[in-house]
Amino acid sequence: MYTQQDYQKAVEIIQLKTDLKPTIGLVLGSGLGTLADTLENRVVIPYADIPCWPQSTVHGHHGNLVIGELEGQVVAAQQGRAHFYEGYSMEEVTFPIRVMHFLGITTVILTNAAGGVNSDYRVGELMLIEDHINLPGIVGANPLMGPNDDSIGERFVGLAQAYDRSLRTIAKNIAEQNDIPLHSGVYLAVSGPSFETPAEIRMIRTIGADAVGMSTVHEVIVARHAGMRVMACSGITNEAIDAVDTEFETNHEEVLEAGKVIVPRLTTILKGVLNNFPA
Ligand code: HPA
């Protein structure tokens, strides 16, 4: 169990590197980290320099906390994230979200690479997450399991309004103004690292999900527990395969490759949201 001291120690190390006081956190997923390189007045803090911060071992995840300014907002961007499938506990993979909370961040915007489950979704399109299915959480890997720290948030957290409606509305307007294909849908989390079988994809579609991925929902839960406002957006990097004996197989290279189309679209939306950020 992390203590308040662990979070505070991480906060102190970060605050020694910059006088900027970020209020918005960005989590940039597989192949999507390059946006952090465009922050103005930025400081780059390798995750290895922050005590307790989990390191990602995955290709395509940089491993820096970048603090700087973007569209008039002071942001802290996680350039890559650690995953449950890397062997970290749910508490470990959500440590960075808690640190963001203790840094004074009140809004978190998360991004990820996801497989398209909805048969209308195409590679390179974006999906604003409006709701989620936490499959690992349903079967016992919820990040809030264990003793509750009442100073952070309540024991039982409602998730009916997890994905902030006003931020979603702004994102949709930006997408429309810029001709960016943006769906709204349900993200289903799996633990990974193996991709889903065709039978699992058919199940995932049947129970109401539009996209599938291996991150984000546990971070959203921890952020909501701490009372942070949340927006999350998936980049569709592959169409999930729902039949056996086809010539297709999902792989990490196609996920990273699709990131190249997704990054400029996502950048436009994120910048637009920051530029039009509600007071
Ligand atoms: N499944 C799970 N996670 C993913 C996928 C997928 O098809 N694509 C990118 N991340």
GROMACS .gro file of C-alpha atoms and ligand atoms in nm:
model
  289
    1MET     CA    1   0.000   0.000   0.000
    2TYR     CA    2   0.130   0.345  -0.089
    3THR     CA    3   0.115   0.607   0.185
    4GLN     CA    4   0.060   0.982   0.161
    5GLN     CA    5   0.437   1.010   0.204
    6ASP     CA    6   0.502   0.813  -0.116
    7TYR     CA    7   0.278   1.047  -0.314
    8GLN     CA    8   0.426   1.356  -0.148
    9LYS     CA    9   0.781   1.243  -0.218
   10ALA     CA   10   0.699   1.206  -0.588
   11VAL     CA   11   0.531   1.549  -0.588
   12GLU     CA   12   0.836   1.709  -0.422
   13ILE     CA   13   1.077   1.565  -0.678
   14ILE     CA   14   0.857   1.692  -0.963
   15GLN     CA   15   0.815   2.038  -0.809
   16LEU     CA   16   1.193   2.072  -0.771
   17LYS     CA   17   1.221   2.058  -1.152
   18THR     CA   18   0.973   2.331  -1.244
   19ASP     CA   19   0.784   2.628  -1.108
   20LEU     CA   20   0.493   2.557  -1.340
   21LYS     CA   21   0.176   2.446  -1.161
   22PRO     CA   22  -0.012   2.210  -1.394
   23THR     CA   23  -0.390   2.186  -1.360
   24ILE     CA   24  -0.453   1.950  -1.652
   25GLY     CA   25  -0.301   1.604  -1.686
   26LEU     CA   26  -0.255   1.423  -2.015
   27VAL     CA   27  -0.192   1.051  -2.046
   28LEU     CA   28  -0.051   0.971  -2.390
   29GLY     CA   29  -0.077   0.604  -2.487
   30SER     CA   30   0.089   0.369  -2.739
   31GLY     CA   31   0.248   0.565  -3.024
   32LEU     CA   32   0.073   0.886  -2.911
   33GLY     CA   33   0.343   1.039  -2.692
   34THR     CA   34   0.487   1.285  -2.945
   35LEU     CA   35   0.238   1.559  -2.852
   36ALA     CA   36   0.440   1.610  -2.531
   37ASP     CA   37   0.740   1.716  -2.742
   38THR     CA   38   0.547   2.026  -2.850
   39LEU     CA   39   0.486   2.169  -2.502
   40GLU     CA   40   0.636   2.515  -2.450
   41ASN     CA   41   0.872   2.591  -2.159
   42ARG     CA   42   0.878   2.219  -2.095
   43VAL     CA   43   1.074   2.016  -1.848
   44VAL     CA   44   1.116   1.646  -1.917
   45ILE     CA   45   1.130   1.424  -1.610
   46PRO     CA   46   1.214   1.057  -1.678
   47TYR     CA   47   0.984   0.824  -1.485
   48ALA     CA   48   1.299   0.662  -1.343
   49ASP     CA   49   1.371   0.986  -1.153
   50ILE     CA   50   1.037   0.983  -0.971
   51PRO     CA   51   1.019   0.748  -0.671
   52CYS     CA   52   0.759   0.467  -0.702
   53TRP     CA   53   0.661   0.573  -1.057
   54PRO     CA   54   0.608   0.255  -1.266
   55GLN     CA   55   0.821   0.222  -1.579
   56SER     CA   56   0.677   0.100  -1.907
   57THR     CA   57   0.869  -0.175  -2.082
   58VAL     CA   58   0.656  -0.149  -2.397
   59HIS     CA   59   0.792  -0.032  -2.733
   60GLY     CA   60   0.620   0.294  -2.832
   61HIS     CA   61   0.597   0.423  -2.474
   62HIS     CA   62   0.861   0.688  -2.398
   63GLY     CA   63   0.860   0.700  -2.019
   64ASN     CA   64   0.870   1.071  -1.931
   65LEU     CA   65   0.656   1.312  -1.740
   66VAL     CA   66   0.663   1.632  -1.945
   67ILE     CA   67   0.539   1.953  -1.784
   68GLY     CA   68   0.487   2.263  -1.993
   69GLU     CA   69   0.237   2.489  -2.163
   70LEU     CA   70  -0.003   2.404  -2.441
   71GLU     CA   71  -0.274   2.633  -2.580
   72GLY     CA   72  -0.247   2.860  -2.279
   73GLN     CA   73  -0.286   2.579  -2.025
   74VAL     CA   74  -0.022   2.438  -1.793
   75VAL     CA   75  -0.024   2.063  -1.844
   76ALA     CA   76   0.159   1.759  -1.714
   77ALA     CA   77   0.180   1.492  -1.983
   78GLN     CA   78   0.258   1.129  -1.920
   79GLN     CA   79   0.451   1.022  -2.227
   80GLY     CA   80   0.366   0.653  -2.214
   81ARG     CA   81   0.219   0.453  -1.928
   82ALA     CA   82   0.277   0.127  -1.743
   83HIS     CA   83   0.022  -0.153  -1.782
   84PHE     CA   84  -0.128  -0.421  -1.559
   85TYR     CA   85  -0.004  -0.689  -1.802
   86GLU     CA   86   0.355  -0.583  -1.739
   87GLY     CA   87   0.319  -0.732  -1.394
   88TYR     CA   88   0.238  -0.417  -1.199
   89SER     CA   89  -0.051  -0.417  -0.954
   90MET     CA   90  -0.356  -0.199  -1.016
   91GLU     CA   91  -0.230   0.025  -0.735
   92GLU     CA   92   0.107   0.062  -0.906
   93VAL     CA   93  -0.031   0.142  -1.252
   94THR     CA   94  -0.256   0.411  -1.107
   95PHE     CA   95   0.014   0.568  -0.886
   96PRO     CA   96   0.078   0.840  -1.152
   97ILE     CA   97  -0.288   0.947  -1.147
   98ARG     CA   98  -0.275   0.992  -0.769
   99VAL     CA   99   0.048   1.190  -0.804
  100MET     CA  100  -0.127   1.413  -1.058
  101HIS     CA  101  -0.405   1.467  -0.803
  102PHE     CA  102  -0.154   1.565  -0.534
  103LEU     CA  103   0.022   1.796  -0.783
  104GLY     CA  104  -0.300   1.997  -0.797
  105ILE     CA  105  -0.430   1.863  -1.127
  106THR     CA  106  -0.809   1.870  -1.147
  107THR     CA  107  -0.871   1.740  -1.500
  108VAL     CA  108  -0.719   1.434  -1.666
  109ILE     CA  109  -0.738   1.370  -2.040
  110LEU     CA  110  -0.645   1.014  -2.131
  111THR     CA  111  -0.565   0.864  -2.469
  112ASN     CA  112  -0.508   0.509  -2.580
  113ALA     CA  113  -0.475   0.282  -2.878
  114ALA     CA  114  -0.775   0.053  -2.911
  115GLY     CA  115  -0.913  -0.218  -3.135
  116GLY     CA  116  -1.235  -0.131  -3.317
  117VAL     CA  117  -1.512  -0.371  -3.215
  118ASN     CA  118  -1.802  -0.176  -3.364
  119SER     CA  119  -1.808  -0.287  -3.728
  120ASP     CA  120  -1.861   0.074  -3.842
  121TYR     CA  121  -1.521   0.179  -3.702
  122ARG     CA  122  -1.218   0.210  -3.931
  123VAL     CA  123  -0.847   0.227  -3.857
  124GLY     CA  124  -0.733   0.583  -3.794
  125GLU     CA  125  -1.068   0.703  -3.662
  126LEU     CA  126  -1.112   0.828  -3.308
  127MET     CA  127  -1.361   0.731  -3.040
  128LEU     CA  128  -1.450   0.956  -2.752
  129ILE     CA  129  -1.514   0.729  -2.456
  130GLU     CA  130  -1.859   0.800  -2.311
  131ASP     CA  131  -1.876   0.489  -2.090
  132HIS     CA  132  -1.675   0.180  -2.015
  133ILE     CA  133  -1.689  -0.188  -1.924
  134ASN     CA  134  -1.415  -0.278  -1.678
  135LEU     CA  135  -1.378  -0.651  -1.738
  136PRO     CA  136  -1.076  -0.696  -1.506
  137GLY     CA  137  -1.258  -0.490  -1.242
  138ILE     CA  138  -1.574  -0.696  -1.266
  139VAL     CA  139  -1.379  -1.011  -1.186
  140GLY     CA  140  -1.177  -0.862  -0.900
  141ALA     CA  141  -0.903  -0.632  -1.025
  142ASN     CA  142  -1.056  -0.294  -0.941
  143PRO     CA  143  -0.790  -0.033  -0.856
  144LEU     CA  144  -0.983   0.086  -0.551
  145MET     CA  145  -0.979  -0.255  -0.380
  146GLY     CA  146  -0.814  -0.253  -0.039
  147PRO     CA  147  -0.831   0.002   0.242
  148ASN     CA  148  -0.983   0.334   0.133
  149ASP     CA  149  -0.791   0.658   0.186
  150ASP     CA  150  -1.078   0.884   0.294
  151SER     CA  151  -0.859   1.192   0.250
  152ILE     CA  152  -0.854   1.125  -0.126
  153GLY     CA  153  -1.210   1.010  -0.187
  154GLU     CA  154  -1.507   0.806  -0.074
  155ARG     CA  155  -1.517   0.427  -0.042
  156PHE     CA  156  -1.789   0.384  -0.306
  157VAL     CA  157  -1.747   0.582  -0.625
  158GLY     CA  158  -2.029   0.645  -0.874
  159LEU     CA  159  -1.931   0.609  -1.238
  160ALA     CA  160  -2.253   0.704  -1.416
  161GLN     CA  161  -2.101   1.043  -1.504
  162ALA     CA  162  -1.738   0.938  -1.524
  163TYR     CA  163  -1.669   1.096  -1.865
  164ASP     CA  164  -1.733   1.469  -1.839
  165ARG     CA  165  -2.018   1.573  -2.064
  166SER     CA  166  -1.907   1.930  -2.127
  167LEU     CA  167  -1.556   1.821  -2.229
  168ARG     CA  168  -1.708   1.563  -2.464
  169THR     CA  169  -1.926   1.830  -2.622
  170ILE     CA  170  -1.625   2.055  -2.680
  171ALA     CA  171  -1.429   1.764  -2.834
  172LYS     CA  172  -1.718   1.681  -3.068
  173ASN     CA  173  -1.741   2.043  -3.183
  174ILE     CA  174  -1.368   2.058  -3.252
  175ALA     CA  175  -1.385   1.731  -3.449
  176GLU     CA  176  -1.676   1.858  -3.655
  177GLN     CA  177  -1.505   2.191  -3.733
  178ASN     CA  178  -1.194   2.004  -3.850
  179ASP     CA  179  -1.361   1.715  -4.039
  180ILE     CA  180  -1.213   1.459  -3.804
  181PRO     CA  181  -1.403   1.129  -3.778
  182LEU     CA  182  -1.491   1.102  -3.409
  183HIS     CA  183  -1.725   0.835  -3.273
  184SER     CA  184  -1.867   0.826  -2.922
  185GLY     CA  185  -1.877   0.484  -2.766
  186VAL     CA  186  -1.808   0.229  -2.496
  187TYR     CA  187  -1.450   0.118  -2.425
  188LEU     CA  188  -1.401  -0.228  -2.282
  189ALA     CA  189  -1.084  -0.301  -2.087
  190VAL     CA  190  -0.908  -0.636  -2.097
  191SER     CA  191  -0.589  -0.708  -1.905
  192GLY     CA  192  -0.386  -0.831  -2.208
  193PRO     CA  193  -0.113  -0.873  -2.320
  194SER     CA  194  -0.253  -1.132  -2.561
  195PHE     CA  195  -0.500  -0.985  -2.805
  196GLU     CA  196  -0.856  -1.116  -2.795
  197THR     CA  197  -0.971  -1.429  -2.969
  198PRO     CA  198  -1.245  -1.395  -3.233
  199ALA     CA  199  -1.492  -1.553  -2.987
  200GLU     CA  200  -1.396  -1.297  -2.724
  201ILE     CA  201  -1.445  -1.015  -2.976
  202ARG     CA  202  -1.794  -1.142  -3.058
  203MET     CA  203  -1.871  -1.156  -2.684
  204ILE     CA  204  -1.730  -0.805  -2.632
  205ARG     CA  205  -1.947  -0.673  -2.915
  206THR     CA  206  -2.255  -0.852  -2.782
  207ILE     CA  207  -2.220  -0.705  -2.433
  208GLY     CA  208  -2.216  -0.352  -2.571
  209ALA     CA  209  -1.860  -0.238  -2.632
  210ASP     CA  210  -1.740  -0.041  -2.936
  211ALA     CA  211  -1.365  -0.058  -2.876
  212VAL     CA  212  -1.127  -0.274  -2.674
  213GLY     CA  213  -0.796  -0.196  -2.508
  214MET     CA  214  -0.561  -0.272  -2.221
  215SER     CA  215  -0.552   0.052  -2.025
  216THR     CA  216  -0.738   0.367  -1.919
  217VAL     CA  217  -1.040   0.245  -1.720
  218HIS     CA  218  -0.849   0.185  -1.394
  219GLU     CA  219  -0.691   0.529  -1.432
  220VAL     CA  220  -1.036   0.682  -1.488
  221ILE     CA  221  -1.168   0.513  -1.173
  222VAL     CA  222  -0.880   0.640  -0.960
  223ALA     CA  223  -0.916   0.989  -1.108
  224ARG     CA  224  -1.291   0.994  -1.036
  225HIS     CA  225  -1.227   0.866  -0.682
  226ALA     CA  226  -1.009   1.175  -0.629
  227GLY     CA  227  -1.281   1.398  -0.778
  228MET     CA  228  -1.095   1.480  -1.096
  229ARG     CA  229  -1.275   1.563  -1.418
  230VAL     CA  230  -1.209   1.309  -1.694
  231MET     CA  231  -1.204   1.301  -2.072
  232ALA     CA  232  -1.076   0.999  -2.264
  233CYS     CA  233  -1.027   0.930  -2.632
  234SER     CA  234  -0.925   0.613  -2.817
  235GLY     CA  235  -0.743   0.597  -3.146
  236ILE     CA  236  -0.866   0.299  -3.345
  237THR     CA  237  -0.545   0.125  -3.449
  238ASN     CA  238  -0.688  -0.202  -3.583
  239GLU     CA  239  -1.019  -0.365  -3.657
  240ALA     CA  240  -1.071  -0.643  -3.406
  241ILE     CA  241  -1.090  -0.982  -3.576
  242ASP     CA  242  -1.417  -1.161  -3.513
  243ALA     CA  243  -1.378  -1.480  -3.719
  244VAL     CA  244  -1.132  -1.767  -3.717
  245ASP     CA  245  -0.941  -1.886  -4.025
  246THR     CA  246  -0.903  -1.544  -4.186
  247GLU     CA  247  -0.564  -1.428  -4.314
  248PHE     CA  248  -0.552  -1.155  -4.046
  249GLU     CA  249  -0.371  -1.136  -3.711
  250THR     CA  250  -0.356  -0.832  -3.478
  251ASN     CA  251  -0.006  -0.715  -3.389
  252HIS     CA  252   0.166  -0.432  -3.201
  253GLU     CA  253   0.337  -0.297  -3.517
  254GLU     CA  254   0.004  -0.217  -3.682
  255VAL     CA  255  -0.104  -0.050  -3.359
  256LEU     CA  256   0.204   0.178  -3.370
  257GLU     CA  257   0.171   0.234  -3.746
  258ALA     CA  258  -0.188   0.358  -3.715
  259GLY     CA  259  -0.066   0.600  -3.447
  260LYS     CA  260   0.087   0.807  -3.728
  261VAL     CA  261  -0.258   0.890  -3.871
  262ILE     CA  262  -0.413   0.921  -3.530
  263VAL     CA  263  -0.158   1.159  -3.370
  264PRO     CA  264  -0.237   1.465  -3.587
  265ARG     CA  265  -0.613   1.413  -3.544
  266LEU     CA  266  -0.586   1.363  -3.171
  267THR     CA  267  -0.350   1.660  -3.144
  268THR     CA  268  -0.608   1.885  -3.312
  269ILE     CA  269  -0.879   1.767  -3.075
  270LEU     CA  270  -0.671   1.791  -2.759
  271LYS     CA  271  -0.542   2.137  -2.850
  272GLY     CA  272  -0.896   2.247  -2.934
  273VAL     CA  273  -1.025   2.124  -2.599
  274LEU     CA  274  -0.745   2.301  -2.412
  275ASN     CA  275  -0.805   2.618  -2.612
  276ASN     CA  276  -1.176   2.612  -2.531
  277PHE     CA  277  -1.136   2.479  -2.181
  278PRO     CA  278  -1.435   2.559  -1.957
  279ALA     CA  279  -1.358   2.789  -1.665
  280HPA     N1  280  -0.713  -0.529  -2.839
  280HPA     C1  281  -0.667  -0.487  -2.719
  280HPA     N2  282  -0.590  -0.382  -2.704
  280HPA     C2  283  -0.557  -0.311  -2.813
  280HPA     C3  284  -0.602  -0.349  -2.941
  280HPA     C4  285  -0.683  -0.464  -2.954
  280HPA     O1  286  -0.727  -0.505  -3.064
  280HPA     N3  287  -0.551  -0.259  -3.029
  280HPA     C5  288  -0.479  -0.169  -2.956
  280HPA     N4  289  -0.482  -0.202  -2.826
   0.00000   0.00000   0.00000
